[in-house]
mmCIF file of C-alpha atoms in Angstrom:
data_model
loop_
_atom_site.group_PDB
_atom_site.id
_atom_site.type_symbol
_atom_site.label_atom_id
_atom_site.label_comp_id
_atom_site.label_asym_id
_atom_site.label_seq_id
_atom_site.Cartn_x
_atom_site.Cartn_y
_atom_site.Cartn_z
ATOM 1 C CA MET I 1 47.211 105.557 -18.936
ATOM 2 C CA GLY I 2 47.348 102.307 -20.884
ATOM 3 C CA SER I 3 45.610 100.402 -18.101
ATOM 4 C CA ALA I 4 42.908 103.054 -17.771
ATOM 5 C CA THR I 5 42.334 102.986 -21.513
ATOM 6 C CA VAL I 6 41.917 99.206 -21.493
ATOM 7 C CA THR I 7 39.448 99.422 -18.569
ATOM 8 C CA GLU I 8 37.397 102.103 -20.299
ATOM 9 C CA ALA I 9 37.366 100.091 -23.513
ATOM 10 C CA THR I 10 36.273 96.964 -21.656
ATOM 11 C CA THR I 11 33.469 98.849 -19.881
ATOM 12 C CA THR I 12 32.378 100.424 -23.150
ATOM 13 C CA GLY I 13 32.407 97.021 -24.818
ATOM 14 C CA GLN I 14 30.310 95.504 -22.032
ATOM 15 C CA THR I 15 27.838 98.378 -22.224
ATOM 16 C CA THR I 16 27.568 97.984 -25.993
ATOM 17 C CA GLU I 17 27.002 94.240 -25.652
ATOM 18 C CA GLN I 18 24.339 94.788 -22.974
ATOM 19 C CA ALA I 19 22.580 97.353 -25.150
ATOM 20 C CA ALA I 20 22.669 94.976 -28.117
ATOM 21 C CA ALA I 21 21.272 92.122 -26.021
ATOM 22 C CA ALA I 22 18.501 94.401 -24.718
ATOM 23 C CA SER I 23 17.718 95.510 -28.258
ATOM 24 C CA ASP I 24 17.396 91.884 -29.356
ATOM 25 C CA GLU I 25 15.125 91.166 -26.386
ATOM 26 C CA LEU I 26 12.861 94.096 -27.220
ATOM 27 C CA ALA I 27 12.700 93.109 -30.878
ATOM 28 C CA ASP I 28 10.798 89.894 -30.026
ATOM 29 C CA PHE I 29 7.959 91.462 -28.085
ATOM 30 C CA ASP I 30 5.808 88.321 -27.910
ATOM 31 C CA THR I 31 8.616 86.434 -26.183
ATOM 32 C CA LEU I 32 9.288 89.444 -23.956
ATOM 33 C CA THR I 33 5.651 89.522 -22.861
ATOM 34 C CA GLY I 34 5.661 85.820 -22.059
ATOM 35 C CA ARG I 35 8.908 86.114 -20.092
ATOM 36 C CA TYR I 36 7.807 88.933 -17.765
ATOM 37 C CA GLN I 37 4.005 88.625 -17.716
ATOM 38 C CA ARG I 38 3.642 86.670 -14.456
ATOM 39 C CA GLU I 39 6.207 88.551 -12.371
ATOM 40 C CA LEU I 40 4.803 91.916 -13.482
ATOM 41 C CA MET I 41 1.356 90.560 -12.624
ATOM 42 C CA ALA I 42 2.582 89.917 -9.075
ATOM 43 C CA HIS I 43 4.048 93.429 -8.896
ATOM 44 C CA CYS I 44 0.888 95.146 -10.120
ATOM 45 C CA TYR I 45 -1.243 92.977 -7.823
ATOM 46 C CA ARG I 46 0.819 93.970 -4.778
ATOM 47 C CA MET I 47 0.365 97.608 -5.738
ATOM 48 C CA SER I 48 -3.350 97.469 -6.542
ATOM 49 C CA GLY I 49 -4.752 94.603 -4.436
ATOM 50 C CA SER I 50 -6.958 93.648 -7.406
ATOM 51 C CA VAL I 51 -6.479 90.841 -9.920
ATOM 52 C CA HIS I 52 -8.681 92.580 -12.480
ATOM 53 C CA GLU I 53 -6.818 95.883 -12.166
ATOM 54 C CA ALA I 54 -3.444 94.126 -12.200
ATOM 55 C CA GLU I 55 -4.258 92.487 -15.536
ATOM 56 C CA ASP I 56 -5.098 95.868 -17.061
ATOM 57 C CA LEU I 57 -1.998 97.477 -15.525
ATOM 58 C CA VAL I 58 0.292 94.803 -16.953
ATOM 59 C CA GLN I 59 -1.227 95.275 -20.395
ATOM 60 C CA GLU I 60 -0.773 99.045 -20.107
ATOM 61 C CA THR I 61 2.852 98.463 -19.063
ATOM 62 C CA PHE I 62 3.591 96.386 -22.157
ATOM 63 C CA LEU I 63 1.792 98.889 -24.374
ATOM 64 C CA ARG I 64 3.918 101.767 -23.044
ATOM 65 C CA ALA I 65 7.064 99.652 -23.330
ATOM 66 C CA TRP I 66 6.280 98.764 -26.943
ATOM 67 C CA LYS I 67 5.716 102.428 -27.826
ATOM 68 C CA ALA I 68 8.959 103.442 -26.095
ATOM 69 C CA SER I 69 11.105 100.487 -27.187
ATOM 70 C CA ALA I 70 12.823 102.439 -29.973
ATOM 71 C CA SER I 71 14.122 104.980 -27.455
ATOM 72 C CA PHE I 72 15.378 102.401 -24.924
ATOM 73 C CA GLN I 73 19.078 103.148 -24.391
ATOM 74 C CA GLY I 74 20.153 100.122 -22.372
ATOM 75 C CA ARG I 75 21.111 102.050 -19.218
ATOM 76 C CA SER I 76 19.408 99.317 -17.210
ATOM 77 C CA SER I 77 18.226 95.788 -17.935
ATOM 78 C CA VAL I 78 14.958 95.370 -19.807
ATOM 79 C CA ARG I 79 13.479 93.810 -16.663
ATOM 80 C CA THR I 80 14.349 96.849 -14.532
ATOM 81 C CA TRP I 81 13.006 99.159 -17.246
ATOM 82 C CA LEU I 82 9.693 97.251 -17.333
ATOM 83 C CA TYR I 83 9.351 97.397 -13.542
ATOM 84 C CA LYS I 84 9.918 101.152 -13.649
ATOM 85 C CA ILE I 85 7.165 101.540 -16.235
ATOM 86 C CA ALA I 86 4.826 99.217 -14.316
ATOM 87 C CA THR I 87 5.380 101.041 -11.024
ATOM 88 C CA ASN I 88 4.539 104.406 -12.549
ATOM 89 C CA VAL I 89 1.512 102.960 -14.353
ATOM 90 C CA CYS I 90 0.307 101.675 -10.971
ATOM 91 C CA LEU I 91 0.921 105.010 -9.231
ATOM 92 C CA THR I 92 -1.104 106.830 -11.877
ATOM 93 C CA ASN I 93 -3.902 104.280 -11.519
ATOM 94 C CA LEU I 94 -3.976 104.641 -7.724
ATOM 95 C CA GLU I 95 -4.373 108.416 -7.727
ATOM 96 C CA ALA I 96 -7.429 109.377 -5.655
ATOM 97 C CA LYS I 97 -8.457 105.726 -5.275
ATOM 98 C CA PRO I 98 -9.327 104.277 -1.857
ATOM 99 C CA ARG I 99 -7.358 101.345 -0.475
ATOM 100 C CA ARG I 100 -8.659 97.807 -0.843
ATOM 101 C CA PRO I 101 -9.323 96.356 2.628
ATOM 102 C CA LEU I 102 -10.521 93.093 4.091
ATOM 103 C CA PRO I 103 -13.338 93.302 6.677
ATOM 104 C CA THR I 104 -10.853 92.657 9.501
ATOM 105 C CA GLY I 105 -8.886 95.721 8.344
ATOM 106 C CA LEU I 106 -11.780 98.193 8.528
ATOM 107 C CA GLY I 107 -11.099 99.053 12.168
ATOM 108 C CA THR I 108 -14.588 98.000 13.277
ATOM 109 C CA ALA I 109 -15.410 95.792 16.270
ATOM 110 C CA ASP I 110 -15.722 92.028 15.951
ATOM 111 C CA SER I 111 -19.220 90.831 15.124
ATOM 112 C CA ALA I 112 -21.337 88.521 17.235
ATOM 113 C CA PRO I 113 -22.839 85.459 15.516
ATOM 114 C CA SER I 114 -26.314 86.820 16.234
ATOM 115 C CA ASP I 115 -25.609 90.124 14.450
ATOM 116 C CA GLU I 116 -27.284 90.813 11.121
ATOM 117 C CA LEU I 117 -25.039 90.151 8.127
ATOM 118 C CA LEU I 118 -24.259 93.479 6.454
ATOM 119 C CA GLU I 119 -23.224 93.429 2.809
ATOM 120 C CA ASP I 120 -21.429 96.279 1.043
ATOM 121 C CA HIS I 121 -20.644 95.958 -2.649
ATOM 122 C CA GLU I 122 -19.494 99.584 -2.869
ATOM 123 C CA VAL I 123 -16.272 98.845 -0.986
ATOM 124 C CA PRO I 124 -13.410 97.962 -3.382
ATOM 125 C CA TRP I 125 -12.475 94.781 -1.522
ATOM 126 C CA LEU I 126 -9.048 93.164 -1.673
ATOM 127 C CA GLU I 127 -9.098 90.192 -4.058
ATOM 128 C CA PRO I 128 -7.259 86.846 -3.903
ATOM 129 C CA ILE I 129 -4.999 85.791 -6.760
ATOM 130 C CA PRO I 130 -4.310 82.285 -8.143
ATOM 131 C CA ASP I 131 -0.712 81.143 -7.739
ATOM 132 C CA ALA I 132 -0.714 80.129 -11.396
ATOM 133 C CA ALA I 133 -1.169 83.784 -12.434
ATOM 134 C CA VAL I 134 2.004 85.072 -10.791
ATOM 135 C CA GLU I 135 5.711 84.360 -10.492
ATOM 136 C CA VAL I 136 7.459 85.330 -7.258
ATOM 137 C CA ALA I 137 10.862 84.640 -5.751
ATOM 138 C CA GLU I 138 9.495 84.585 -2.194
ATOM 139 C CA ARG I 139 5.926 83.410 -1.683
ATOM 140 C CA ASP I 140 5.445 85.388 1.536
ATOM 141 C CA THR I 141 5.493 88.589 -0.548
ATOM 142 C CA ILE I 142 2.243 87.606 -2.280
ATOM 143 C CA ARG I 143 0.356 86.224 0.718
ATOM 144 C CA LEU I 144 -3.006 87.782 1.528
ATOM 145 C CA ALA I 145 -1.944 89.273 4.873
ATOM 146 C CA PHE I 146 1.048 91.029 3.301
ATOM 147 C CA VAL I 147 -0.916 92.471 0.381
ATOM 148 C CA ALA I 148 -3.605 93.598 2.838
ATOM 149 C CA ALA I 149 -0.886 95.254 4.943
ATOM 150 C CA LEU I 150 0.436 97.104 1.888
ATOM 151 C CA GLN I 151 -3.019 98.569 1.348
ATOM 152 C CA HIS I 152 -2.628 100.570 4.559
ATOM 153 C CA LEU I 153 0.247 102.534 3.008
ATOM 154 C CA PRO I 154 -0.028 105.582 0.720
ATOM 155 C CA ALA I 155 0.673 104.638 -2.891
ATOM 156 C CA ARG I 156 4.241 106.012 -3.089
ATOM 157 C CA GLN I 157 5.241 104.471 0.247
ATOM 158 C CA ARG I 158 3.779 101.211 -1.020
ATOM 159 C CA ALA I 159 5.881 101.465 -4.180
ATOM 160 C CA VAL I 160 9.052 102.236 -2.223
ATOM 161 C CA LEU I 161 8.541 99.320 0.166
ATOM 162 C CA ILE I 162 7.897 96.877 -2.699
ATOM 163 C CA LEU I 163 10.896 98.045 -4.735
ATOM 164 C CA ARG I 164 13.259 98.069 -1.744
ATOM 165 C CA ASP I 165 12.061 95.133 0.396
ATOM 166 C CA VAL I 166 10.490 92.797 -2.177
ATOM 167 C CA LEU I 167 12.539 93.411 -5.334
ATOM 168 C CA ARG I 168 15.679 94.285 -3.340
ATOM 169 C CA TRP I 169 16.427 97.413 -5.360
ATOM 170 C CA SER I 170 18.939 99.902 -4.001
ATOM 171 C CA ALA I 171 17.794 103.301 -2.795
ATOM 172 C CA ALA I 172 19.425 104.858 -5.865
ATOM 173 C CA GLU I 173 17.619 102.508 -8.280
ATOM 174 C CA THR I 174 14.325 103.160 -6.517
ATOM 175 C CA ALA I 175 14.869 106.910 -6.625
ATOM 176 C CA THR I 176 15.540 106.756 -10.367
ATOM 177 C CA ALA I 177 12.395 104.700 -10.984
ATOM 178 C CA LEU I 178 10.220 107.107 -8.992
ATOM 179 C CA ASP I 179 11.980 110.280 -10.190
ATOM 180 C CA THR I 180 12.939 111.353 -6.673
ATOM 181 C CA THR I 181 15.990 111.435 -4.386
ATOM 182 C CA THR I 182 17.616 108.678 -2.361
ATOM 183 C CA ALA I 183 16.931 110.697 0.786
ATOM 184 C CA ALA I 184 13.224 110.788 -0.064
ATOM 185 C CA VAL I 185 13.246 107.041 -0.743
ATOM 186 C CA ASN I 186 14.917 106.246 2.588
ATOM 187 C CA SER I 187 12.490 108.506 4.415
ATOM 188 C CA ALA I 188 9.472 106.898 2.724
ATOM 189 C CA LEU I 189 10.754 103.406 3.525
ATOM 190 C CA GLN I 190 11.261 104.338 7.165
ATOM 191 C CA ARG I 191 7.718 105.727 7.389
ATOM 192 C CA ALA I 192 6.304 102.633 5.683
ATOM 193 C CA HIS I 193 8.058 100.298 8.133
ATOM 194 C CA ALA I 194 6.890 102.402 11.079
ATOM 195 C CA GLN I 195 3.280 102.412 9.891
ATOM 196 C CA LEU I 196 3.195 98.654 9.377
ATOM 197 C CA ALA I 197 4.862 98.050 12.746
ATOM 198 C CA GLU I 198 2.370 100.371 14.467
ATOM 199 C CA ARG I 199 -0.501 98.339 13.035
ATOM 200 C CA GLY I 200 1.204 95.053 13.855
ATOM 201 C CA LEU I 201 1.346 94.112 10.178
ATOM 202 C CA SER I 202 4.110 92.017 8.658
ATOM 203 C CA PRO I 203 4.605 89.304 6.024
ATOM 204 C CA ASP I 204 4.849 85.993 7.862
ATOM 205 C CA THR I 205 6.740 83.182 6.171
ATOM 206 C CA VAL I 206 4.797 80.847 3.896
ATOM 207 C CA GLU I 207 6.150 77.341 3.482
ATOM 208 C CA PRO I 208 6.802 76.546 -0.199
ATOM 209 C CA ASP I 209 5.198 73.108 0.021
ATOM 210 C CA LEU I 210 2.698 71.477 2.343
ATOM 211 C CA ASP I 211 4.238 69.036 4.784
ATOM 212 C CA GLN I 212 2.435 65.932 6.031
ATOM 213 C CA ALA I 213 1.011 67.641 9.139
ATOM 214 C CA GLN I 214 -0.454 70.466 7.034
ATOM 215 C CA ARG I 215 -1.805 67.963 4.522
ATOM 216 C CA THR I 216 -3.516 66.033 7.327
ATOM 217 C CA LEU I 217 -5.015 69.217 8.779
ATOM 218 C CA LEU I 218 -6.443 70.321 5.415
ATOM 219 C CA ASP I 219 -7.931 66.880 4.756
ATOM 220 C CA ALA I 220 -9.602 66.953 8.177
ATOM 221 C CA TYR I 221 -10.857 70.503 7.522
ATOM 222 C CA LEU I 222 -12.420 69.460 4.202
ATOM 223 C CA GLN I 223 -14.148 66.440 5.789
ATOM 224 C CA ALA I 224 -15.406 68.512 8.741
ATOM 225 C CA PHE I 225 -17.192 70.914 6.398
ATOM 226 C CA TRP I 226 -18.583 68.035 4.324
ATOM 227 C CA ARG I 227 -20.149 66.592 7.486
ATOM 228 C CA LYS I 228 -20.852 70.069 8.897
ATOM 229 C CA ASP I 229 -19.221 68.853 12.091
ATOM 230 C CA ILE I 230 -18.991 72.119 14.023
ATOM 231 C CA ASP I 231 -17.075 70.555 16.918
ATOM 232 C CA GLN I 232 -14.426 69.202 14.525
ATOM 233 C CA ILE I 233 -14.173 72.507 12.635
ATOM 234 C CA VAL I 234 -13.638 74.362 15.913
ATOM 235 C CA GLN I 235 -10.948 71.881 17.011
ATOM 236 C CA LEU I 236 -8.994 72.666 13.852
ATOM 237 C CA LEU I 237 -9.020 76.426 14.552
ATOM 238 C CA LYS I 238 -6.667 78.385 16.761
ATOM 239 C CA TYR I 239 -8.520 79.561 19.900
ATOM 240 C CA ASP I 240 -8.376 83.218 18.788
ATOM 241 C CA ALA I 241 -8.810 82.535 15.057
ATOM 242 C CA THR I 242 -10.358 85.225 12.895
ATOM 243 C CA TRP I 243 -12.888 84.884 10.093
ATOM 244 C CA ASP I 244 -13.985 87.457 7.538
ATOM 245 C CA MET I 245 -15.995 87.178 4.335
ATOM 246 C CA PRO I 246 -16.101 90.073 1.884
ATOM 247 C CA PRO I 247 -18.365 91.655 0.693
ATOM 248 C CA PHE I 248 -19.882 91.260 4.172
ATOM 249 C CA LEU I 249 -18.662 93.872 6.644
ATOM 250 C CA ASN I 250 -18.894 91.405 9.539
ATOM 251 C CA HIS I 251 -15.783 89.734 10.908
ATOM 252 C CA TYR I 252 -15.435 87.309 13.799
ATOM 253 C CA ARG I 253 -12.819 86.358 16.375
ATOM 254 C CA GLY I 254 -12.535 83.248 18.520
ATOM 255 C CA ILE I 255 -13.609 79.640 18.060
ATOM 256 C CA ASP I 256 -16.948 80.064 19.848
ATOM 257 C CA ALA I 257 -18.060 82.920 17.604
ATOM 258 C CA ILE I 258 -16.875 81.181 14.428
ATOM 259 C CA GLY I 259 -18.492 77.888 15.408
ATOM 260 C CA GLN I 260 -21.818 79.608 16.067
ATOM 261 C CA LEU I 261 -21.527 81.547 12.818
ATOM 262 C CA ILE I 262 -21.097 78.369 10.739
ATOM 263 C CA GLY I 263 -23.749 76.530 12.755
ATOM 264 C CA THR I 264 -26.440 79.216 12.489
ATOM 265 C CA LYS I 265 -25.703 81.330 9.387
ATOM 266 C CA CYS I 266 -24.306 78.774 6.942
ATOM 267 C CA PRO I 267 -27.313 77.298 5.057
ATOM 268 C CA GLY I 268 -25.904 73.860 4.255
ATOM 269 C CA GLY I 269 -26.256 70.717 6.349
ATOM 270 C CA CYS I 270 -24.443 67.388 6.448
ATOM 271 C CA ASN I 271 -23.123 66.378 3.006
ATOM 272 C CA ASP I 272 -24.211 69.701 1.516
ATOM 273 C CA MET I 273 -20.827 71.501 1.389
ATOM 274 C CA PRO I 274 -18.097 69.785 -0.620
ATOM 275 C CA MET I 275 -14.830 71.677 -1.072
ATOM 276 C CA VAL I 276 -12.278 71.525 -3.892
ATOM 277 C CA GLU I 277 -8.709 72.448 -3.013
ATOM 278 C CA THR I 278 -6.679 75.143 -4.764
ATOM 279 C CA ILE I 279 -3.922 77.651 -3.897
ATOM 280 C CA ALA I 280 -4.342 81.406 -3.519
ATOM 281 C CA ASN I 281 -1.658 83.941 -2.603
ATOM 282 C CA GLY I 282 0.766 81.129 -1.785
ATOM 283 C CA GLN I 283 -1.696 79.757 0.782
ATOM 284 C CA PRO I 284 -4.032 76.746 0.989
ATOM 285 C CA ALA I 285 -7.500 77.558 -0.344
ATOM 286 C CA PHE I 286 -10.805 75.800 -1.002
ATOM 287 C CA GLY I 287 -13.693 76.442 -3.315
ATOM 288 C CA LEU I 288 -16.757 75.601 -1.200
ATOM 289 C CA TYR I 289 -19.893 74.493 -3.047
ATOM 290 C CA MET I 290 -23.493 74.393 -1.775
ATOM 291 C CA ARG I 291 -26.085 71.736 -2.622
ATOM 292 C CA GLN I 292 -29.053 73.012 -4.635
ATOM 293 C CA PRO I 293 -32.704 71.825 -4.466
ATOM 294 C CA ASP I 294 -32.216 69.476 -7.452
ATOM 295 C CA GLY I 295 -29.179 67.899 -5.783
ATOM 296 C CA HIS I 296 -26.189 69.354 -7.668
ATOM 297 C CA PHE I 297 -23.694 71.791 -6.111
ATOM 298 C CA GLU I 298 -23.110 75.453 -7.036
ATOM 299 C CA PRO I 299 -20.162 77.724 -6.025
ATOM 300 C CA PHE I 300 -20.738 79.354 -2.633
ATOM 301 C CA HIS I 301 -17.473 80.980 -1.563
ATOM 302 C CA LEU I 302 -13.691 80.702 -1.873
ATOM 303 C CA GLN I 303 -11.838 80.211 1.417
ATOM 304 C CA VAL I 304 -8.191 81.266 1.799
ATOM 305 C CA LEU I 305 -6.572 79.770 4.909
ATOM 306 C CA GLN I 306 -3.678 80.947 7.034
ATOM 307 C CA LEU I 307 -2.092 78.177 9.114
ATOM 308 C CA THR I 308 -0.001 78.514 12.248
ATOM 309 C CA GLY I 309 1.834 76.317 14.729
ATOM 310 C CA ALA I 310 4.147 73.315 14.680
ATOM 311 C CA ALA I 311 3.312 69.811 13.500
ATOM 312 C CA ASP I 312 2.047 68.692 16.909
ATOM 313 C CA ASP I 313 -0.171 71.787 17.342
ATOM 314 C CA LEU I 314 -1.063 72.962 13.845
ATOM 315 C CA ARG I 315 -4.168 75.123 13.536
ATOM 316 C CA VAL I 316 -6.069 77.382 11.135
ATOM 317 C CA GLU I 317 -5.398 80.937 12.298
ATOM 318 C CA HIS I 318 -7.397 82.988 9.808
ATOM 319 C CA VAL I 319 -10.000 82.299 7.128
ATOM 320 C CA THR I 320 -11.064 84.777 4.466
ATOM 321 C CA ALA I 321 -14.170 83.540 2.669
ATOM 322 C CA PHE I 322 -14.663 85.473 -0.574
ATOM 323 C CA PHE I 323 -18.324 85.458 -1.601
ATOM 324 C CA ASP I 324 -17.753 85.987 -5.311
ATOM 325 C CA ALA I 325 -18.706 83.076 -7.551
ATOM 326 C CA ARG I 326 -16.683 84.587 -10.434
ATOM 327 C CA LEU I 327 -13.506 83.601 -8.571
ATOM 328 C CA PHE I 328 -14.170 79.911 -9.220
ATOM 329 C CA ALA I 329 -13.557 80.268 -12.948
ATOM 330 C CA ARG I 330 -10.471 82.412 -12.338
ATOM 331 C CA PHE I 331 -9.020 79.693 -10.099
ATOM 332 C CA GLY I 332 -9.861 76.939 -12.590
ATOM 333 C CA LEU I 333 -12.484 75.388 -10.303
ATOM 334 C CA PRO I 334 -15.554 73.570 -11.726
ATOM 335 C CA GLU I 335 -18.590 75.765 -12.368
ATOM 336 C CA ARG I 336 -20.750 73.098 -10.684
ATOM 337 C CA LEU I 337 -20.460 69.637 -9.137
ATOM 338 C CA PRO I 338 -22.825 66.705 -9.818
ATOM 339 C CA ALA I 339 -25.284 65.532 -7.192
ATOM 340 C CA ASP I 340 -23.313 62.325 -6.547
ATOM 341 C CA TYR I 341 -20.045 64.179 -5.898
ATOM 342 C CA VAL I 342 -18.262 63.168 -2.696
ATOM 343 C CA PRO I 343 -15.002 64.916 -1.668
ATOM 344 C CA ALA I 344 -11.997 62.604 -1.621
#
């Protein structure tokens, strides 16, 4: 009995200390916001596929947490409590909303370079996110292909997969967060895995830092666009590379189609298309500018690249070119480049 009493007292003491620490953390809400802002941003972005929506969802999460802070009982960590709130805020937001696709995920046939470019601004397209806006433990869980894959799942399956596979929560923790049973969680996770596998969707690994071979490839890619050297661009692509460019519905597969697309539909010529490097979704990205009649350069589109292969056969496997000039400011890219600008 004595031993049991000591154990109970110790557990009670630990629980009291944890509750006190959580209470102190909640008391300084500005510090709390700064501590969890970027990781909750990543969570809400995975759920929504939109940077703009994710920002609003994070703010709504903190607002609800602030209103409920007095009733927080310390049964979980503050971090877990915030993720629970954020997940349910996201689920409410996603009710009756369509998924956010990329053109290659619409299920339509590949386009030919000669096809008319079809634009659709009514589609809620998937958006890229700057690495600086998020904090993630594993960068492959924020990559564009993975977030696009999540968009194929119903909202609750999406939430279950993120909580279980990305955040590594137990089935019991996930069930508590979603106010359901562990059996329902396990079933939803199984269905989510099956649906992604059926579509051939999975999060490939993203290297945390560029190695020398990748650096060399990206430098060559930048110079090839600056010279509008179609042959060189094509040599840097994988033979079955894909290219899409929201809000255009068209998407292209294969080096011949992509080479013809750039050669015939891209308005710039030699020394008309400088690119400035950035990082989006844990992947190499470029802001591509277009020369204007007076000589200076204006934002044209933001390219997010997916690389594949080993050092001796490294290629660009997929390019998503986002035609949204507002992204340049979000990624901290210049709003224009002077006429004498030459890419390094």
